[in-house]
PDB file of C-alpha atoms and ligand atoms in Angstrom:
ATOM      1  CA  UNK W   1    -128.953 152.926-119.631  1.00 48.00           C
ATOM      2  CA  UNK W   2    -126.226 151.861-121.814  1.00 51.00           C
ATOM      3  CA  UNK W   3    -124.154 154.211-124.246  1.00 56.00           C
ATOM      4  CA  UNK W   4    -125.432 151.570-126.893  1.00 53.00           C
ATOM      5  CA  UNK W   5    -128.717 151.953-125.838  1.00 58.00           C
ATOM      6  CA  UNK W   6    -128.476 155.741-125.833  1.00 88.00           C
ATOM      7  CA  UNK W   7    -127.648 155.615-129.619  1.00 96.00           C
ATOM      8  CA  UNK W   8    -130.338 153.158-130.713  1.00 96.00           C
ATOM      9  CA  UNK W   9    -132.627 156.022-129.214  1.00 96.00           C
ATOM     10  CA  UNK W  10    -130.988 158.485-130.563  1.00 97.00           C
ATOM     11  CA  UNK W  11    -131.720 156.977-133.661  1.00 98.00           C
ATOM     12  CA  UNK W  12    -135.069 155.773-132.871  1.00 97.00           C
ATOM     13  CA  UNK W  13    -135.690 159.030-132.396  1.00 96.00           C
ATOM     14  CA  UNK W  14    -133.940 160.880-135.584  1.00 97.00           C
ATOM     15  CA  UNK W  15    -135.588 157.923-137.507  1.00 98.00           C
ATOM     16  CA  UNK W  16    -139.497 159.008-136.244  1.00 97.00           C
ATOM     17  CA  UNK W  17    -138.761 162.431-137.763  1.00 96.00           C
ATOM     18  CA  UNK W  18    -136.983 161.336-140.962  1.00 97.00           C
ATOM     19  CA  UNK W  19    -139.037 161.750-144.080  1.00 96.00           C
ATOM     20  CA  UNK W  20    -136.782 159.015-146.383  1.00 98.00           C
ATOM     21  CA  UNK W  21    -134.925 156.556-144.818  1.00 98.00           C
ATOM     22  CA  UNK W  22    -132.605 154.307-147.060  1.00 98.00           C
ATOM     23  CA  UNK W  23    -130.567 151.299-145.582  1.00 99.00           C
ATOM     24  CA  UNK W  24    -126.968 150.290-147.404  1.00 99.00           C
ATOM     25  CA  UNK W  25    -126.184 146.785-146.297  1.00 98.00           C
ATOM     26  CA  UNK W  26    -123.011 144.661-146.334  1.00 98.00           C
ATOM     27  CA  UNK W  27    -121.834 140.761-145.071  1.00 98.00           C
ATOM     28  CA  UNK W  28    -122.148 142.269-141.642  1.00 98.00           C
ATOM     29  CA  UNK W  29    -125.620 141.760-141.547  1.00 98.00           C
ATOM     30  CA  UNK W  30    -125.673 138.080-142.314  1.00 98.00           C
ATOM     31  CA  UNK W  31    -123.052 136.871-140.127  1.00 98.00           C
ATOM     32  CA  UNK W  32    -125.876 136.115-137.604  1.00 97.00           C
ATOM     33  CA  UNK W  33    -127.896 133.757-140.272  1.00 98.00           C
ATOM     34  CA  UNK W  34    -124.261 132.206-140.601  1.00 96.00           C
ATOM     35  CA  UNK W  35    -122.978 133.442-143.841  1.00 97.00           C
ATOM     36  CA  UNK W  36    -119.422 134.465-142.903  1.00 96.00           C
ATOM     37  CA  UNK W  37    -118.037 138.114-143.658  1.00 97.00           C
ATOM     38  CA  UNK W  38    -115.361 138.616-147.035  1.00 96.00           C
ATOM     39  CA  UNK W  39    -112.735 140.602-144.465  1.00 94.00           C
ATOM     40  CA  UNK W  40    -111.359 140.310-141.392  1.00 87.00           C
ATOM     41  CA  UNK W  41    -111.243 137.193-138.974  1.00 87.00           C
ATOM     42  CA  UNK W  42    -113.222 134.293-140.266  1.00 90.00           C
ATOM     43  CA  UNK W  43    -113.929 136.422-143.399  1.00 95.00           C
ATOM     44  CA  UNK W  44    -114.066 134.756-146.632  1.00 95.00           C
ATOM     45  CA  UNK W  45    -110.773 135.997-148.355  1.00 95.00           C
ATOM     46  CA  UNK W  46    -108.961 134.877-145.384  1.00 94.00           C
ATOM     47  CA  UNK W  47    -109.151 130.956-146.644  1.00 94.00           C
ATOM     48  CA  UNK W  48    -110.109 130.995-150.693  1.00 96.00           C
ATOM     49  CA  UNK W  49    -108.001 133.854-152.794  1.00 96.00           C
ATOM     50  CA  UNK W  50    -110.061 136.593-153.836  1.00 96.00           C
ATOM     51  CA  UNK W  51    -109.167 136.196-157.017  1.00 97.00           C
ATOM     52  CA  UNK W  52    -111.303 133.148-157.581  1.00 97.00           C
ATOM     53  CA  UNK W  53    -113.840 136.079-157.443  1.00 97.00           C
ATOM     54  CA  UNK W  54    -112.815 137.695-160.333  1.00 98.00           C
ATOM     55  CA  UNK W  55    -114.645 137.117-164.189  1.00 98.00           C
ATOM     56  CA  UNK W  56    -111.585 136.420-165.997  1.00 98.00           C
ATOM     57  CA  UNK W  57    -110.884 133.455-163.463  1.00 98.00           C
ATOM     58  CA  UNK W  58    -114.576 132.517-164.200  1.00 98.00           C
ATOM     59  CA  UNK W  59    -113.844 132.426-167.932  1.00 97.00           C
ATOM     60  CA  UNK W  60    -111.141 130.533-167.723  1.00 98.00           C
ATOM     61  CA  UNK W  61    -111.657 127.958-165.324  1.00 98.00           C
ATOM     62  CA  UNK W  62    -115.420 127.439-164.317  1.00 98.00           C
ATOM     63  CA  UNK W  63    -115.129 124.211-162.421  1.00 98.00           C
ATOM     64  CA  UNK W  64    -112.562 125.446-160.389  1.00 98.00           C
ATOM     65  CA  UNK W  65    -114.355 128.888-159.272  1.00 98.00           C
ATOM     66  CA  UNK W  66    -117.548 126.199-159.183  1.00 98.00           C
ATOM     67  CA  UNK W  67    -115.705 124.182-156.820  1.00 97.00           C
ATOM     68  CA  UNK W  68    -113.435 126.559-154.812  1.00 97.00           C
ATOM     69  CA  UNK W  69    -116.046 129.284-154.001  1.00 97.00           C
ATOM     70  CA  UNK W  70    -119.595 129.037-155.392  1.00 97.00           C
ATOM     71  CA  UNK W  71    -120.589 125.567-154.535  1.00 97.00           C
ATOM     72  CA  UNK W  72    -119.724 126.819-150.625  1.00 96.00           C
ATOM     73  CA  UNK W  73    -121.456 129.814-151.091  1.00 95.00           C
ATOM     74  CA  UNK W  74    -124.551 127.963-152.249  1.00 95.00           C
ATOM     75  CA  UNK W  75    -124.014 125.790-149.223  1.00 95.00           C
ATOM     76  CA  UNK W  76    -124.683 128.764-147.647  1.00 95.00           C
ATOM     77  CA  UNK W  77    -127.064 130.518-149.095  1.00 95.00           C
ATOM     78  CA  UNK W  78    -129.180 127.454-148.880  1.00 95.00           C
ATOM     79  CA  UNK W  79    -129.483 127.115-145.124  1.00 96.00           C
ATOM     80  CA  UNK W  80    -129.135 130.742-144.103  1.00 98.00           C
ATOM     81  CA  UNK W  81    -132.757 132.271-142.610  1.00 98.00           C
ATOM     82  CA  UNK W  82    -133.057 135.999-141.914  1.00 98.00           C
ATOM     83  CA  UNK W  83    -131.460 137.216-138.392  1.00 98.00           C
ATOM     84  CA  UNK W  84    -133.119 139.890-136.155  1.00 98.00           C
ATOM     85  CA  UNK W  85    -131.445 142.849-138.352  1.00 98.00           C
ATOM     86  CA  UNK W  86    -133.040 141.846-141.297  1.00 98.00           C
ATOM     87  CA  UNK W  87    -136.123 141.510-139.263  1.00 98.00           C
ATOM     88  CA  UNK W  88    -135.620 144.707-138.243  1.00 98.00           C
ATOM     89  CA  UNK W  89    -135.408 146.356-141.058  1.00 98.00           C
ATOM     90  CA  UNK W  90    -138.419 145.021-142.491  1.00 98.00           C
ATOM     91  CA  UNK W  91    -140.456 145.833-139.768  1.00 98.00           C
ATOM     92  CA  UNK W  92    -139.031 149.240-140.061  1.00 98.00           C
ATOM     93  CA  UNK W  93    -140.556 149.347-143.674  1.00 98.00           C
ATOM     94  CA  UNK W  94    -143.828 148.222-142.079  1.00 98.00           C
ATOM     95  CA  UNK W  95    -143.533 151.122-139.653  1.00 97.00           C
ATOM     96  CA  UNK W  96    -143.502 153.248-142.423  1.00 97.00           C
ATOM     97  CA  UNK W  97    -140.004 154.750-141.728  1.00 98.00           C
ATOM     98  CA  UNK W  98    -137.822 152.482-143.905  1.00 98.00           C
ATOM     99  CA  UNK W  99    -138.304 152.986-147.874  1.00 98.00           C
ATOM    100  CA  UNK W 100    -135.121 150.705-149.518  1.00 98.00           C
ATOM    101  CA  UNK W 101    -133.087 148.327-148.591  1.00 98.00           C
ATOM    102  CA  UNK W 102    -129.649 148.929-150.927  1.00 98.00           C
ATOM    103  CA  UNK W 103    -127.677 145.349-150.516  1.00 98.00           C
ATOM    104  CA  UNK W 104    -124.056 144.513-151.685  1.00 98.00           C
ATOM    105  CA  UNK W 105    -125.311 140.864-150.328  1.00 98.00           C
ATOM    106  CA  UNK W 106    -126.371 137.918-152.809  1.00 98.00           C
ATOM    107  CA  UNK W 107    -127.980 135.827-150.393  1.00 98.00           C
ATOM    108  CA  UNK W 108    -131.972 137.184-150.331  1.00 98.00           C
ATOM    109  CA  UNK W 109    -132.680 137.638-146.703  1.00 98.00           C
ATOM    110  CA  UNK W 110    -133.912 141.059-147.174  1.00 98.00           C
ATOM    111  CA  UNK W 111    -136.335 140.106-148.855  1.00 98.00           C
ATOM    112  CA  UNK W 112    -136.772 136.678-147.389  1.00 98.00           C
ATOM    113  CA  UNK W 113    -137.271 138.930-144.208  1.00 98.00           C
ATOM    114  CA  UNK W 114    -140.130 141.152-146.045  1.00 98.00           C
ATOM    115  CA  UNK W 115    -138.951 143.730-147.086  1.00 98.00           C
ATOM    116  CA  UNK W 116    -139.788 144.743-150.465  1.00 98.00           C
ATOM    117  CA  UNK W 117    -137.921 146.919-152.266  1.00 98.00           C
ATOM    118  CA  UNK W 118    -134.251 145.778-152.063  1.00 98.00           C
ATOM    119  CA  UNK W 119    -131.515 146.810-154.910  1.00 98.00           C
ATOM    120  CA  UNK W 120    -129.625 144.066-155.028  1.00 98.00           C
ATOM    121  CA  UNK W 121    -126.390 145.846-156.024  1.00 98.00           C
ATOM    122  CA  UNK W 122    -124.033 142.946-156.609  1.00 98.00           C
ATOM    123  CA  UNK W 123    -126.756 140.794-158.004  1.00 97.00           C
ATOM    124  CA  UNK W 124    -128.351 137.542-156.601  1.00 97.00           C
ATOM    125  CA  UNK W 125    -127.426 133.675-155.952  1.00 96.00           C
ATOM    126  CA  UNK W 126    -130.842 133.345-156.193  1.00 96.00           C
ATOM    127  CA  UNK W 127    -130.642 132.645-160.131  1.00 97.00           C
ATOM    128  CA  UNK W 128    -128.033 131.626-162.624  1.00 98.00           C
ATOM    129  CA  UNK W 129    -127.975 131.958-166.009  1.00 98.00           C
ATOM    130  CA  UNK W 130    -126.221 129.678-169.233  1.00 98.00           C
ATOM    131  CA  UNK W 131    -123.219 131.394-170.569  1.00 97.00           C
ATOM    132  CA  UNK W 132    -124.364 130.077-174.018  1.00 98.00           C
ATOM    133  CA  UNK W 133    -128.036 130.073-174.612  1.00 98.00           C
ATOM    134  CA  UNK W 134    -129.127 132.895-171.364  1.00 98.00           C
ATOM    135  CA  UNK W 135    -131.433 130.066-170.396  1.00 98.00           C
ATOM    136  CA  UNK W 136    -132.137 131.058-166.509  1.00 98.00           C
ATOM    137  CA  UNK W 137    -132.302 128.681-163.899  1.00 97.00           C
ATOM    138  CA  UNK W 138    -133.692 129.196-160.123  1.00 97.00           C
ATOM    139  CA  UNK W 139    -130.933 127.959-157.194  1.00 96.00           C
ATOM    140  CA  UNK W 140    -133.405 125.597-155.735  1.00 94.00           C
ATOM    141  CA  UNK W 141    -133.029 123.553-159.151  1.00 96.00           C
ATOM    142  CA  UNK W 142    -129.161 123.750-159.969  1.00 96.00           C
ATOM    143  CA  UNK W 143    -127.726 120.569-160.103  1.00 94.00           C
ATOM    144  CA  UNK W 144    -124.175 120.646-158.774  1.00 95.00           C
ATOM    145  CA  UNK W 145    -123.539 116.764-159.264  1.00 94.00           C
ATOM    146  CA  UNK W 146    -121.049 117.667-162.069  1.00 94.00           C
ATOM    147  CA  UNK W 147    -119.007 120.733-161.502  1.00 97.00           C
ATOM    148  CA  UNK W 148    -119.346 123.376-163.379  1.00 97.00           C
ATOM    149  CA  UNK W 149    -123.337 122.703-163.323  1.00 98.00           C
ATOM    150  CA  UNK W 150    -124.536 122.803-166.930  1.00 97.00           C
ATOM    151  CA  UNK W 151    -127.630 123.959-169.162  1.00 97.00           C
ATOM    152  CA  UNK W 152    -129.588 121.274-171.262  1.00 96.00           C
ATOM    153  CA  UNK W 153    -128.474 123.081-173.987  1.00 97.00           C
ATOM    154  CA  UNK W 154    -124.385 122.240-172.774  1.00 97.00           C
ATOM    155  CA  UNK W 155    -123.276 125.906-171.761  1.00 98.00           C
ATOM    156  CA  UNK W 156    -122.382 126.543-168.483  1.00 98.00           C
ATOM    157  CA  UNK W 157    -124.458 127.760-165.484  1.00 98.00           C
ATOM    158  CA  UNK W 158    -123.252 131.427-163.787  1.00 98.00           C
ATOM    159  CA  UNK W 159    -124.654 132.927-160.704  1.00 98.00           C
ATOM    160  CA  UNK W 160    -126.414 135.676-161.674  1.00 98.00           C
ATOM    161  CA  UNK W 161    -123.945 137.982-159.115  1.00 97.00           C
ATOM    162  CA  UNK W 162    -121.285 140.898-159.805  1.00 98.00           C
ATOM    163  CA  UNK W 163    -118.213 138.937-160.376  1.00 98.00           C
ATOM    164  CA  UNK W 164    -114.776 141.594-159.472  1.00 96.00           C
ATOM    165  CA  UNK W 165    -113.953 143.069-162.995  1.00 96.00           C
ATOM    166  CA  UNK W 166    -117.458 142.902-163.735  1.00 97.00           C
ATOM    167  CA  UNK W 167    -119.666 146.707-163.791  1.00 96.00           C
ATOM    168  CA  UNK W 168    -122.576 147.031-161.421  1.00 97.00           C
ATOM    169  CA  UNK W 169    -125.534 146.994-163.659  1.00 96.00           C
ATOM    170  CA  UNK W 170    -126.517 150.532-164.722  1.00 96.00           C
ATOM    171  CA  UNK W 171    -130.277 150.901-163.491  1.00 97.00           C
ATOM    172  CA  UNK W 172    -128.962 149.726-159.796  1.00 98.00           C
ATOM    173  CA  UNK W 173    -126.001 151.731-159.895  1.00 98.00           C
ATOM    174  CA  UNK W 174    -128.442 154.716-161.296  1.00 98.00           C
ATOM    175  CA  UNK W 175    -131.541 154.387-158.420  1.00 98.00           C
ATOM    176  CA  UNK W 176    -129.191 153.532-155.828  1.00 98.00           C
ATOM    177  CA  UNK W 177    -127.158 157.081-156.469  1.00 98.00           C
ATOM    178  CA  UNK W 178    -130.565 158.874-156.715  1.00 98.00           C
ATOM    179  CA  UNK W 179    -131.925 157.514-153.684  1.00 98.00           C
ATOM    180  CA  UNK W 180    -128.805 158.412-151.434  1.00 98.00           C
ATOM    181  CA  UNK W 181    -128.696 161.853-153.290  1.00 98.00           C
ATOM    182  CA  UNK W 182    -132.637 162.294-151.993  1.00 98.00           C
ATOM    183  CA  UNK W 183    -132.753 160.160-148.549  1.00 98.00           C
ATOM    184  CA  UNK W 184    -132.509 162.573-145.538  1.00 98.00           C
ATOM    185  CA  UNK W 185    -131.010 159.367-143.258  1.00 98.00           C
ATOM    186  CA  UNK W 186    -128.585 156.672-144.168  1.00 98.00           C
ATOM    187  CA  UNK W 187    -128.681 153.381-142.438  1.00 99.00           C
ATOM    188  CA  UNK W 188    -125.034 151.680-143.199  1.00 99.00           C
ATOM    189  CA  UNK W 189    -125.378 148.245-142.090  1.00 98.00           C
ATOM    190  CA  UNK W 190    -122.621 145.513-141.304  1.00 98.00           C
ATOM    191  CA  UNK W 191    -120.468 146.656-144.312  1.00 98.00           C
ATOM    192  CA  UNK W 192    -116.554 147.598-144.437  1.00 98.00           C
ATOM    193  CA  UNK W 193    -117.288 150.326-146.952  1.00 98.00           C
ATOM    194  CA  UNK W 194    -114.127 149.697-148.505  1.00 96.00           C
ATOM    195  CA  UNK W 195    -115.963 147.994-152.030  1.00 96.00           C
ATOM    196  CA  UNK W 196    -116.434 150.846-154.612  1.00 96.00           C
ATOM    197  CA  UNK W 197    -118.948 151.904-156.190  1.00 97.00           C
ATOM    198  CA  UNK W 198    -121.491 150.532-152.974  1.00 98.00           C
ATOM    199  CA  UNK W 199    -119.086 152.397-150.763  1.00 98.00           C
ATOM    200  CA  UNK W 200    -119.835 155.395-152.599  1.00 98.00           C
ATOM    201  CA  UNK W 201    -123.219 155.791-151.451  1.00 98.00           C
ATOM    202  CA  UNK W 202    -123.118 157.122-147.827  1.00 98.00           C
ATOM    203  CA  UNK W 203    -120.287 159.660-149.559  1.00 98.00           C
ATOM    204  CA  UNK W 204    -123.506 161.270-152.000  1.00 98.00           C
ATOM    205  CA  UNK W 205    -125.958 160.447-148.604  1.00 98.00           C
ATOM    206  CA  UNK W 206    -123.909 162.595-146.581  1.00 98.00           C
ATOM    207  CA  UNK W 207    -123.049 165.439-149.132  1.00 98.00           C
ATOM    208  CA  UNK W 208    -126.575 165.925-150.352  1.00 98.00           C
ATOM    209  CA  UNK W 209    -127.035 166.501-146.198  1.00 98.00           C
ATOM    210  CA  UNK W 210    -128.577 162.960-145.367  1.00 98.00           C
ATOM    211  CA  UNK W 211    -128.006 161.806-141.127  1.00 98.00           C
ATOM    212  CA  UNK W 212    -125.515 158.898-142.181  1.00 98.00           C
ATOM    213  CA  UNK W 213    -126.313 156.064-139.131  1.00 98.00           C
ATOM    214  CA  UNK W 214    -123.664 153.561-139.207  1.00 98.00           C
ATOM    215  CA  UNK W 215    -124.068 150.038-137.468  1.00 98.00           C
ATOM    216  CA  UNK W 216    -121.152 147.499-137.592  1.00 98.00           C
ATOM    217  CA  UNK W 217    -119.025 145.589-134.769  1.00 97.00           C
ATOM    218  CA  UNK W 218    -115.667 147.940-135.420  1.00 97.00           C
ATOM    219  CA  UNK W 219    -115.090 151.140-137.123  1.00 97.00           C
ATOM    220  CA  UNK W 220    -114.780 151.475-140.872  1.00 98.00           C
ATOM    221  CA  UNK W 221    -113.236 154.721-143.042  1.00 98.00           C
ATOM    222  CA  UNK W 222    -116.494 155.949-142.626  1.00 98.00           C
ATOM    223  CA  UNK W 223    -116.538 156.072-138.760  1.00 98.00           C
ATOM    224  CA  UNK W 224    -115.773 159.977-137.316  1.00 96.00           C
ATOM    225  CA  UNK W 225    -115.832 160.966-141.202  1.00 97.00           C
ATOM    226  CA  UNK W 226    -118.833 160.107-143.208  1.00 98.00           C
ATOM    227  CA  UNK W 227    -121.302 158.927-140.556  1.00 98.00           C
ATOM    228  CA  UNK W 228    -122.994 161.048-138.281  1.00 98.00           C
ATOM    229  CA  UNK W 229    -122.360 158.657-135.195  1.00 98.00           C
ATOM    230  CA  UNK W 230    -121.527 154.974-135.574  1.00 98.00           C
ATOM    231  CA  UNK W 231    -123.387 152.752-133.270  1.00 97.00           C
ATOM    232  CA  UNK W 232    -120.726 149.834-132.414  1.00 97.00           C
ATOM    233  CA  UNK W 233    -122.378 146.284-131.790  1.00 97.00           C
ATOM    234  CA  UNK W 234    -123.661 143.051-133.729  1.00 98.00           C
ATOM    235  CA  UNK W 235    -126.675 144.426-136.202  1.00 98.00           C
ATOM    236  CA  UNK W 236    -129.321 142.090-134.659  1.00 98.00           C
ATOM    237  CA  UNK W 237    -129.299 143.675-131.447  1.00 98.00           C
ATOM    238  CA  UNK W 238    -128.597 147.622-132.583  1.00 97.00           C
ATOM    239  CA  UNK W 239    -131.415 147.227-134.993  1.00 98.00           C
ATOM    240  CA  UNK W 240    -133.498 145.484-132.892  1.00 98.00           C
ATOM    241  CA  UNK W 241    -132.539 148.398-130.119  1.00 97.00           C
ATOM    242  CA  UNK W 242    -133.063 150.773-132.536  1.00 98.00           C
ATOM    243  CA  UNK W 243    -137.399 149.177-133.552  1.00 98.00           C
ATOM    244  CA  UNK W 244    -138.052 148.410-129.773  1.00 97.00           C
ATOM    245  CA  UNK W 245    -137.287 152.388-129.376  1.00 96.00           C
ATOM    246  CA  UNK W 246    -139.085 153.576-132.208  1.00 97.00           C
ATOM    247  CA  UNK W 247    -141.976 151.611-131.856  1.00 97.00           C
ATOM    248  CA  UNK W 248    -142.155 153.411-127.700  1.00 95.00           C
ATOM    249  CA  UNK W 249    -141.868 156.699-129.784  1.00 94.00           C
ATOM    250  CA  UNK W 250    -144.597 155.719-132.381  1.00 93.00           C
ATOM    251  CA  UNK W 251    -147.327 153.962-129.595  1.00 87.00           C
ATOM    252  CA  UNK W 252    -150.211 155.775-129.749  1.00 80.00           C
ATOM    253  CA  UNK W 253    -150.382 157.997-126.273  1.00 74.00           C
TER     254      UNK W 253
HETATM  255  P1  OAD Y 301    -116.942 142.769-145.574  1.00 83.48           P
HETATM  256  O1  OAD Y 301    -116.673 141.349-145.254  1.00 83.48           O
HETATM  257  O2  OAD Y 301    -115.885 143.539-146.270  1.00 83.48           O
HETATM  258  O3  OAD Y 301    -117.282 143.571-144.244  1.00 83.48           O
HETATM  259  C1  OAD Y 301    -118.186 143.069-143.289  1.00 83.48           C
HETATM  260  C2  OAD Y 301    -118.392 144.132-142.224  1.00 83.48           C
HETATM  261  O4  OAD Y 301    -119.373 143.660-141.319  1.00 83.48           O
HETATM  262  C3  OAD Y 301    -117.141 144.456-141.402  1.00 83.48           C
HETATM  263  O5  OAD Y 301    -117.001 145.871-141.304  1.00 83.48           O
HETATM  264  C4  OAD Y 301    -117.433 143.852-140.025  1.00 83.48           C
HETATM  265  O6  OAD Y 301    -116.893 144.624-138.958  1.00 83.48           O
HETATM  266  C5  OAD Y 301    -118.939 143.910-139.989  1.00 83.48           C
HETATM  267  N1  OAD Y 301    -119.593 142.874-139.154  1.00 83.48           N
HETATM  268  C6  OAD Y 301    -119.259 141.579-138.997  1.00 83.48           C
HETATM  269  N2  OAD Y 301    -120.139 140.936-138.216  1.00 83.48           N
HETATM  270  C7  OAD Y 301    -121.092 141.855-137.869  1.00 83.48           C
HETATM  271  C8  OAD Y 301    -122.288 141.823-137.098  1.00 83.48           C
HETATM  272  N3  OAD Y 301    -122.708 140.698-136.501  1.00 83.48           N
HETATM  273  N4  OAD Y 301    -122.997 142.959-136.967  1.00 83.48           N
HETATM  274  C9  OAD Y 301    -122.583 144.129-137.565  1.00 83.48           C
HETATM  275  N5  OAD Y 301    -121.471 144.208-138.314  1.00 83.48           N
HETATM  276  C10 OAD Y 301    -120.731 143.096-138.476  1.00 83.48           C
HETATM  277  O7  OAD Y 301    -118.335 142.794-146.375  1.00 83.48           O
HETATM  278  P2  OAD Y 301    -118.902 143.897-147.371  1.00 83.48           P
HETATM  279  O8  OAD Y 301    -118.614 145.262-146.898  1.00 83.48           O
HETATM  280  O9  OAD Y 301    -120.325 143.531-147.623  1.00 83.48           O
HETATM  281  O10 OAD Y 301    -118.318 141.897-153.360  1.00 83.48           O
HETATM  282  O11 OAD Y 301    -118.061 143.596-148.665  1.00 83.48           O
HETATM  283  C11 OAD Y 301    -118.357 144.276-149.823  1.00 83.48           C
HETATM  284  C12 OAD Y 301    -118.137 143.406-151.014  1.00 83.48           C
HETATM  285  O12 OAD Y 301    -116.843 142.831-150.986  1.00 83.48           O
HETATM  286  C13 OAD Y 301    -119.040 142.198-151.111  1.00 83.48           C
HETATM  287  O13 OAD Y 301    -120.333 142.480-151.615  1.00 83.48           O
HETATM  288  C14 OAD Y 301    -118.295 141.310-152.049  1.00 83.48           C
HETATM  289  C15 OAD Y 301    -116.940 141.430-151.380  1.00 83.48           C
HETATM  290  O14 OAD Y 301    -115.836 141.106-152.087  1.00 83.48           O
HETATM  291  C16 OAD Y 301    -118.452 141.148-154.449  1.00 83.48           C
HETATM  292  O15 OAD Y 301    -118.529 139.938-154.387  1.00 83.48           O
HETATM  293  C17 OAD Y 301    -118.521 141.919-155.735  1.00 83.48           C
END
C-alpha cells in the first residue's frame, strides 16, 4: 500500500464517522476537464494580466476584457465535462457523507456532476446579465459575433461572476461562513487558498474544531498549518481513492 493510499483511507475512514462534511473547491479540480488553473505553470495569469480581471477594467473597456479573457473562458467552459473528482464528490453526496459543495469555480461541473447543493462563491459563467436593462441571458445563447456581446435592448452583456474589486455576494459569503463554522470535516479541493474571503473558510472550519482534509498536487499556506493532513496528488484519483475506500467501509457485511 501506498502512503497516498494510506491517506485516502484515512480519510475514507474519518469521512464514515463524520456527521457534516463540507467540500471548498478551487481551479484544481477542473484542470482534469481541461480548464487550466489561475497560478502557477500553465495557470491563467501566467499569459493574460490579471488585471483584465478586475471591474474597473470591465467598465472601462468591455470588448477588450470580452476579447482578452472571457470569450476564452467561455471557450472553455463550453467543452469542459466533469472529471472523476467532481464525480466523486457527488457520489459522496449520494453516500450520504457529503452535504455542500462550496466552489470559487464558475464553470458548473459540480453540479453538472450531480451534486446539488453547490455555493457558487465567485458566481457562474453559466448566465450573464445586461449592464443596462438586467435582462439575463443563459451562456448557451450569448452571441459573441460582435465583441462585447450585447442585449436587444443595446447594453452590454456581463458574466454573471465575481469580477476582482467586486464583494462576494452577502447570502454566499453568509451560508458559506456558517457552514464551515458547523461542518465537523473540511474537504479543500484543488485550490491555492491564497484568494480571500474563500480562503477564509478552512481558517473558521478548523477553529470551530472541523478535520480540515486538504487535496491538491503541491502544498499551499494551509499545508502543516490549517489542514489536518494534506493528501498530495491530482483530485481525480485522491477523491476517487478516497469513494473506492469509503464505499469498502460502508458495504453492508
Ligand atoms: P489557483 O489557480 O490559484 O490554484 C489552483 C490550485 O490547484 C493550486 O494549488 C494547484 O496546485 C492545484 N492543482 C492544479 N492541478 C490540480 C489537480 N489536477 N488536482 C489537484 N490540485 C491541482 O485557483 P484557485 O485557488 O481556485 O477568482 O483561485 C482562486 C481564485 O483566484 C479564483 O476563483 C479566481 C482566481 O483569480 C476570481 O476570479 C474572483
Amino acid at each position: 500500500m501506498t502512503f497516498v493510499e494510506s491517506l485516502a483511507e484515512k480519510a475514507a475512514l474519518d469521512l464514515s464517522r463524520s456527521k457534516s462534511v463540507v467540500a471548498l473547491t478551487g481551479a484544481g479540480i477542473s484542470v482534469e476537464s481541461g480548464i487550466p488553473p489561475f497560478r502557477g505553470k500553465g495557470g491563467v495569469w501566467e499569459k493574460i494580466d490579471p488585471a483584465y480581471a478586475h471591474i474597473d477594467t470591465f467598465h472601462n473597456d468591455p470588448e477588450k476584457v470580452w476579447e482578452v479573457l472571457l470569450k476564452g473562458l467561455k471557450d472553455l467552459v463550453d467543452r469542459a465535462r466533469p472529471n472523476p473528482a467532481h464525480e466523486g464528490l457527488a457520489r459522496l453526496e449520494t453516500l450520504g457523507v457529503l452535504q455542500t459543495v462550496i466552489t470559487q469555480n464558475v464553470d458548473g461541473l459540480h453540479q453538472m456532476a450531480g451534486s446539488t447543493d453547490v455555493i457558487e462563491f465567485h458566481g457562474s459563467f453559466a448566465w450573464h446579465k445586461c449592464m443596462d436593462c438586467g435582462s439575463r441571458c443563459p451562456n448557451s445563447e450569448l452571441d459573441l459575433n460582435r465583441l462585447p456581446p450585447r442585449c436587444r435592448c443595446g447594453g452590454i452583456f456581463r458574466p454573471e461572476l465575481v469580477f476582482f474589486g467586486e464583494m462576494i455576494p452577502s447570502h454566499h459569503l453568509m451560508r458559506s461562513e456558517q457552514i464551515a463554522s458547523e461542518c465537523d470535516i473540511m474537504l479543500v479541493v484543488g485550490t491555492s487558498a491564497i484568494v480571500q474571503p474563500a480562503a477564509l473558510m478552512p481558517v473558521i472550519a478548523k477553529n470551530a474544531g472541523a478535520t480540515v482534509i486538504e487535496i491538491n498536487k503541491e502544498p499551499t499556506p494551509l499545508t502543516g498549518t490549517i489542514s489536518s493532513y494534506s493528501i498530495m496528488g491530482k483530485a481525480g484519483e485522491v477523491i476517487s481513492d478516497i469513494v473506492a475506500e469509503l464505499e469498502l467501509i460502508m458495504k453492508p457485511q
